[in-house]
Amino acid sequence: MSVIISPEEVAKHNKKDDVWLIIHGKVYDLTEFLPDHPGGQKIIMKYAGKDATKAFEPIHPPDIIQRFLSPKVCMGSVDLAKLSKVVVEETEEDKKVRLARENMPRLEEMYNSFDFETVARSVLKSDAWAYYSSGSDDEITMRENHSAFHRIWFRPRVMVNVKDVDTSTTMLGSRTSLPIYVTATALGKLGHPEGEVVLTKACKSRDIIQMIPTLASCSFDEIVTAAGPDQTQWLQLYVNSNREVSEKFVRHAESRGMKGLFITADAPQLGHREKDMRQKYIQEEPDEITRNSTAVVRDQGAARAISQFIDPSLCWDDIAWFKSITKMPILIKGIQTAEDAVLAARHGCKGVVLSNHGGRQLDFAPSAIEILAEVMEALKRENLDQGFEVYIDGGIRRGSDIFKAIALGATGVGIGRPFLYAMSSYGVEGVERLMGLFQDEFEMVMRFMGVTKIADIKPDMVDIRNIKDHFVSNPTDYLSKLAYEKMQPRHNSKL
Ligand SMILES: Cc1cc2c(cc1C)[n+](S(=O)(=O)[O-])c1c(=O)[nH]c(=O)nc-1n2C[C@H](O)[C@H](O)[C@H](O)COP(=O)(O)O
């Protein structure tokens, strides 16, 4: 029976040399851990002697304390009856977010993915918005991901009976209603208290495939358990430097019915996402940054803080080992050249995701849609295209974007931020509505293009002669400009 501790007793331990926190009803002595906390000391001291559950949940997988700290840090359980009476004052930001939520548009007024982005920007706390919306460095690739689609024009055919259009398809042998999937995006609870389970529920009702992220806020089992009996889910894997941890996770994922293993290859470390990093500095006192800068890398945002485990030594030789520990089809996520797509096929992978991680990794990496045609040509040249599935993600915001990708040879497309924004603003209903909008837009484009089923969508339906002309002036993308925002540093430094 664990010791019951009153909130008053916990409140006494609020010094740097004696710091206790309450998380999920448990009391933890984090005095020793304080200087090594990747997220810095200030955030822990902000909640010293108090209940830190609300701040802890979105950033940390639920079992992270048990996985990384000694059981000795747990002093017992807090007296919940007394805890509920502790009044937590509303901060300025809490008030701003609450008012934005109370005044946000009705769900029916959301007509496209950018509408959700605009609402999410107003209702998300600044650390969540920074984390979701940031790209790396100058965010050129992040913007290029969507604007590259503007350099592809349609060649519509008419006088075709398009009364009945079928948007369904098969991805890795699983039927699905639309050639899209919800791609892996970490830390779902930054945007919604239920986290990735919200996406699971919407995927279930709309018959869309979900890729479960390694860095989910919800536990893997929570997400899988929330799925329906025949709902298709895939696992996105960040390979752990401790390969036993990865092996255990992969075997468990297979036993829970995952239908695909997507190994992320474009993140040997997480990118330089300055909006996210600024959030970190805001929480740090300058002296702590200088004093401890050697102990823990300080210029990191949320994701970087919890992604130190990612193995930068991952290489093609590892594919044989992965094939020895699982029967799941293996795909490499984050392929950015035709040469690497050919290597993935040669190493026995089932497919690839052409992706630059939503522009969050290497700035000036090409957009996936731009390299798709050359990848398909290279695979065909080497006779490696049969039974090898190529997906793309990055900047897909319209049904027309989905059509262009399918026309150039993609089996399906991954969509990230739009579903995060829909989840953060309107929960399950929001994600379901956005899935419905993508379905309607895609179906409409099929009709206008004179095709009634996915198999009939061909490369000669698009004109990609300008695809490489990066500096051709794109039509101004007012919708995304409305949603896009350069994060203003909130502190008064001369940044
Ligand atoms: C927006 C976003 C993307 C992340 C993502 C988190 C966010 C908030 N995270 S990250 O923290 O490590 O960068 C992941 C991740 O866990 N694993 C991964 O493979 N890709 C991650 N991605 C990349 C994602 O899977 C897609 O490649 C990208 O989102 C597609 O671009 P759009 O957002 O424009 O659709």
XYZ file of C-alpha atoms in Angstrom, residues 127-403:
277
model
C 4.119 25.777 -27.282
C 1.675 23.429 -29.073
C 1.302 25.749 -32.096
C 5.093 26.185 -32.231
C 5.666 22.462 -32.135
C 3.051 21.500 -34.722
C 3.569 24.375 -37.162
C 7.340 24.633 -37.146
C 9.591 23.604 -39.978
C 13.385 23.649 -39.825
C 15.677 26.646 -40.359
C 14.030 29.094 -42.832
C 11.086 26.713 -43.413
C 11.700 26.879 -47.198
C 11.063 23.157 -47.650
C 7.977 23.273 -45.457
C 6.435 25.932 -47.727
C 7.811 24.288 -50.884
C 6.026 21.054 -49.971
C 2.682 22.664 -50.731
C 3.713 25.172 -53.375
C 5.306 22.430 -55.508
C 1.760 21.187 -56.182
C 1.015 24.577 -57.764
C 3.556 23.819 -60.515
C 1.564 20.775 -61.642
C -1.375 21.373 -63.998
C -4.165 19.040 -65.017
C -5.019 17.690 -68.506
C -8.729 17.007 -67.977
C -10.650 14.633 -70.251
C -14.402 15.139 -70.756
C -17.395 13.378 -72.275
C -16.831 10.420 -69.944
C -19.672 8.929 -67.883
C -18.533 9.883 -64.391
C -21.823 9.289 -62.636
C -20.369 6.659 -60.245
C -16.910 7.410 -58.835
C -15.077 4.936 -56.580
C -12.286 6.483 -54.440
C -11.478 3.262 -52.576
C -8.120 1.525 -52.973
C -5.744 -0.955 -51.355
C -2.611 -0.003 -49.411
C -0.248 -2.784 -48.277
C -3.068 -5.236 -48.940
C -5.641 -3.384 -46.798
C -8.777 -1.876 -48.308
C -9.365 1.783 -47.529
C -11.944 4.385 -48.565
C -9.461 6.937 -49.913
C -5.760 6.831 -50.985
C -4.722 8.814 -47.891
C -3.533 7.880 -44.419
C -3.034 9.823 -41.187
C 0.734 9.993 -40.954
C 2.846 9.752 -37.773
C 3.048 13.032 -35.900
C 4.312 13.017 -32.318
C 2.868 14.477 -29.114
C -0.850 14.420 -29.928
C -1.780 15.531 -26.397
C -0.209 18.922 -27.015
C -3.281 19.572 -29.153
C -6.003 17.500 -27.531
C -6.266 15.907 -24.060
C -7.107 12.518 -25.646
C -4.156 12.710 -28.050
C -3.685 10.213 -30.883
C -6.787 8.241 -29.845
C -8.839 11.064 -31.397
C -7.234 10.257 -34.766
C -7.875 6.545 -34.229
C -11.592 7.129 -33.680
C -11.938 9.285 -36.806
C -9.966 6.753 -38.892
C -12.322 4.052 -37.659
C -15.459 5.900 -38.699
C -14.056 7.042 -42.061
C -12.199 3.796 -42.924
C -8.826 5.562 -43.177
C -5.478 4.011 -42.197
C -3.537 5.436 -39.213
C 0.230 5.385 -38.843
C 1.019 5.271 -35.103
C 4.061 7.397 -34.102
C 6.814 6.105 -31.813
C 6.684 9.467 -30.012
C 2.921 9.409 -29.396
C 1.581 11.063 -26.230
C -0.753 8.087 -25.772
C 0.760 4.696 -25.128
C 0.927 2.391 -28.160
C -1.538 -0.037 -26.555
C -4.055 2.730 -25.789
C -4.071 3.667 -29.489
C -4.377 0.068 -30.725
C -7.089 -0.784 -28.191
C -9.114 2.258 -29.349
C -9.178 0.857 -32.898
C -12.014 -1.222 -34.340
C -11.616 -5.005 -34.916
C -10.683 -4.777 -38.625
C -9.214 -1.244 -38.587
C -5.826 -1.034 -40.326
C -2.980 0.594 -38.436
C 0.712 0.861 -39.234
C 3.674 1.545 -36.931
C 6.160 4.363 -37.492
C 9.477 3.457 -35.854
C 12.274 5.698 -34.674
C 15.047 3.147 -34.251
C 16.440 3.198 -30.711
C 20.207 3.139 -30.172
C 19.401 0.314 -27.783
C 18.259 -2.182 -30.445
C 16.687 -4.472 -27.849
C 14.142 -1.734 -27.108
C 13.283 -1.505 -30.821
C 13.107 -5.288 -31.212
C 10.707 -5.574 -28.251
C 8.526 -2.754 -29.662
C 8.427 -4.221 -33.206
C 7.537 -7.719 -31.983
C 4.841 -6.297 -29.708
C 3.445 -4.143 -32.530
C 3.214 -7.170 -34.819
C 1.473 -9.165 -32.083
C -1.065 -6.313 -31.793
C -1.886 -6.583 -35.502
C 0.109 -3.787 -37.136
C -0.045 -4.151 -40.945
C 3.127 -2.250 -41.814
C 6.419 -1.149 -40.263
C 7.572 2.309 -41.454
C 11.160 2.943 -40.395
C 11.898 6.676 -40.296
C 15.232 7.326 -41.976
C 15.351 11.129 -42.326
C 15.832 11.931 -38.646
C 19.218 10.744 -37.353
C 18.610 13.726 -35.083
C 15.550 15.979 -35.050
C 15.745 19.178 -37.084
C 16.402 22.783 -36.090
C 12.825 23.946 -35.526
C 13.281 27.450 -34.218
C 9.645 28.217 -33.306
C 9.695 25.110 -31.121
C 13.154 25.950 -29.758
C 12.115 29.505 -28.872
C 9.451 28.010 -26.635
C 12.201 26.175 -24.769
C 14.273 29.290 -24.226
C 11.243 31.194 -22.978
C 10.924 28.668 -20.178
C 14.623 28.831 -19.290
C 16.318 31.458 -17.131
C 19.480 32.714 -18.969
C 21.787 31.647 -16.095
C 20.478 28.066 -16.343
C 21.175 27.998 -20.081
C 24.815 29.138 -19.611
C 25.464 27.250 -16.354
C 24.274 23.867 -17.616
C 24.811 24.236 -21.360
C 27.370 21.397 -21.230
C 25.205 18.992 -19.199
C 22.223 18.770 -21.552
C 21.884 20.215 -25.064
C 19.915 23.388 -24.314
C 18.964 24.567 -27.782
C 16.215 22.069 -28.155
C 12.483 22.139 -28.325
C 9.966 19.664 -27.083
C 10.588 16.884 -29.570
C 14.367 17.155 -29.440
C 14.240 16.848 -25.675
C 12.615 13.418 -25.833
C 14.279 12.118 -29.002
C 17.850 11.643 -27.758
C 17.264 7.887 -28.110
C 17.103 7.933 -31.945
C 19.973 5.892 -33.432
C 22.036 7.909 -35.955
C 23.904 4.738 -36.978
C 20.816 3.287 -38.768
C 21.874 2.094 -42.252
C 20.902 -0.284 -45.085
C 22.688 -3.203 -43.353
C 20.015 -3.058 -40.641
C 17.180 -4.013 -43.010
C 18.188 -7.706 -42.990
C 18.018 -7.672 -39.171
C 14.568 -6.055 -39.208
C 13.402 -8.684 -41.710
C 14.647 -11.345 -39.289
C 12.551 -10.053 -36.392
C 9.228 -9.328 -38.129
C 6.960 -10.541 -40.927
C 5.361 -7.100 -41.282
C 6.015 -5.390 -44.626
C 8.918 -2.964 -44.073
C 8.900 0.475 -45.684
C 11.423 3.281 -45.336
C 9.915 6.686 -44.492
C 11.934 9.746 -45.437
C 13.416 8.665 -48.790
C 14.414 11.777 -50.800
C 16.153 10.500 -53.961
C 15.497 7.906 -56.692
C 18.783 6.206 -55.789
C 17.609 5.500 -52.249
C 14.208 4.274 -53.430
C 16.021 1.743 -55.643
C 18.239 0.723 -52.685
C 15.137 0.195 -50.518
C 13.681 -2.138 -53.155
C 17.020 -3.950 -53.540
C 17.141 -4.523 -49.757
C 13.765 -6.240 -49.851
C 11.603 -3.437 -48.496
C 7.947 -3.477 -49.535
C 7.959 0.225 -50.338
C 8.972 3.741 -49.354
C 7.487 7.035 -48.230
C 9.027 9.911 -50.185
C 9.132 12.534 -47.473
C 11.177 15.361 -45.955
C 9.357 15.052 -42.610
C 7.039 17.941 -43.380
C 10.023 20.269 -43.827
C 11.075 19.705 -40.204
C 14.441 18.157 -40.964
C 16.800 19.257 -43.776
C 15.802 22.644 -45.160
C 16.087 22.758 -48.983
C 15.335 19.055 -49.238
C 13.107 18.579 -52.294
C 9.360 18.160 -51.950
C 8.162 14.562 -52.309
C 5.812 15.444 -55.170
C 8.712 16.914 -57.129
C 10.833 13.720 -57.020
C 7.934 11.257 -57.361
C 8.045 10.981 -61.172
C 11.822 10.385 -61.254
C 11.551 7.762 -58.507
C 8.883 5.850 -60.442
C 11.015 6.019 -63.611
C 14.114 4.726 -61.778
C 12.181 1.819 -60.222
C 10.706 0.918 -63.628
C 14.147 1.109 -65.300
C 15.486 -1.379 -62.730
C 12.371 -3.566 -62.955
C 11.744 -2.963 -59.279
C 8.356 -1.258 -59.497
C 6.085 -4.326 -59.449
C 4.669 -5.006 -55.963
C 6.675 -2.097 -54.549
C 4.501 0.654 -53.046
C 5.541 4.300 -53.155
C 3.834 6.789 -50.832
C 4.454 10.485 -50.447
C 3.724 12.991 -47.726
C 4.289 16.712 -47.179
C 2.114 19.700 -48.066
C -0.973 17.733 -49.109
C -3.833 20.146 -48.427
C -6.354 19.555 -51.229
C -8.087 16.694 -53.063
C -6.290 17.937 -56.177
C -2.927 17.353 -54.425
C -3.962 13.754 -53.748
C -4.970 13.284 -57.395
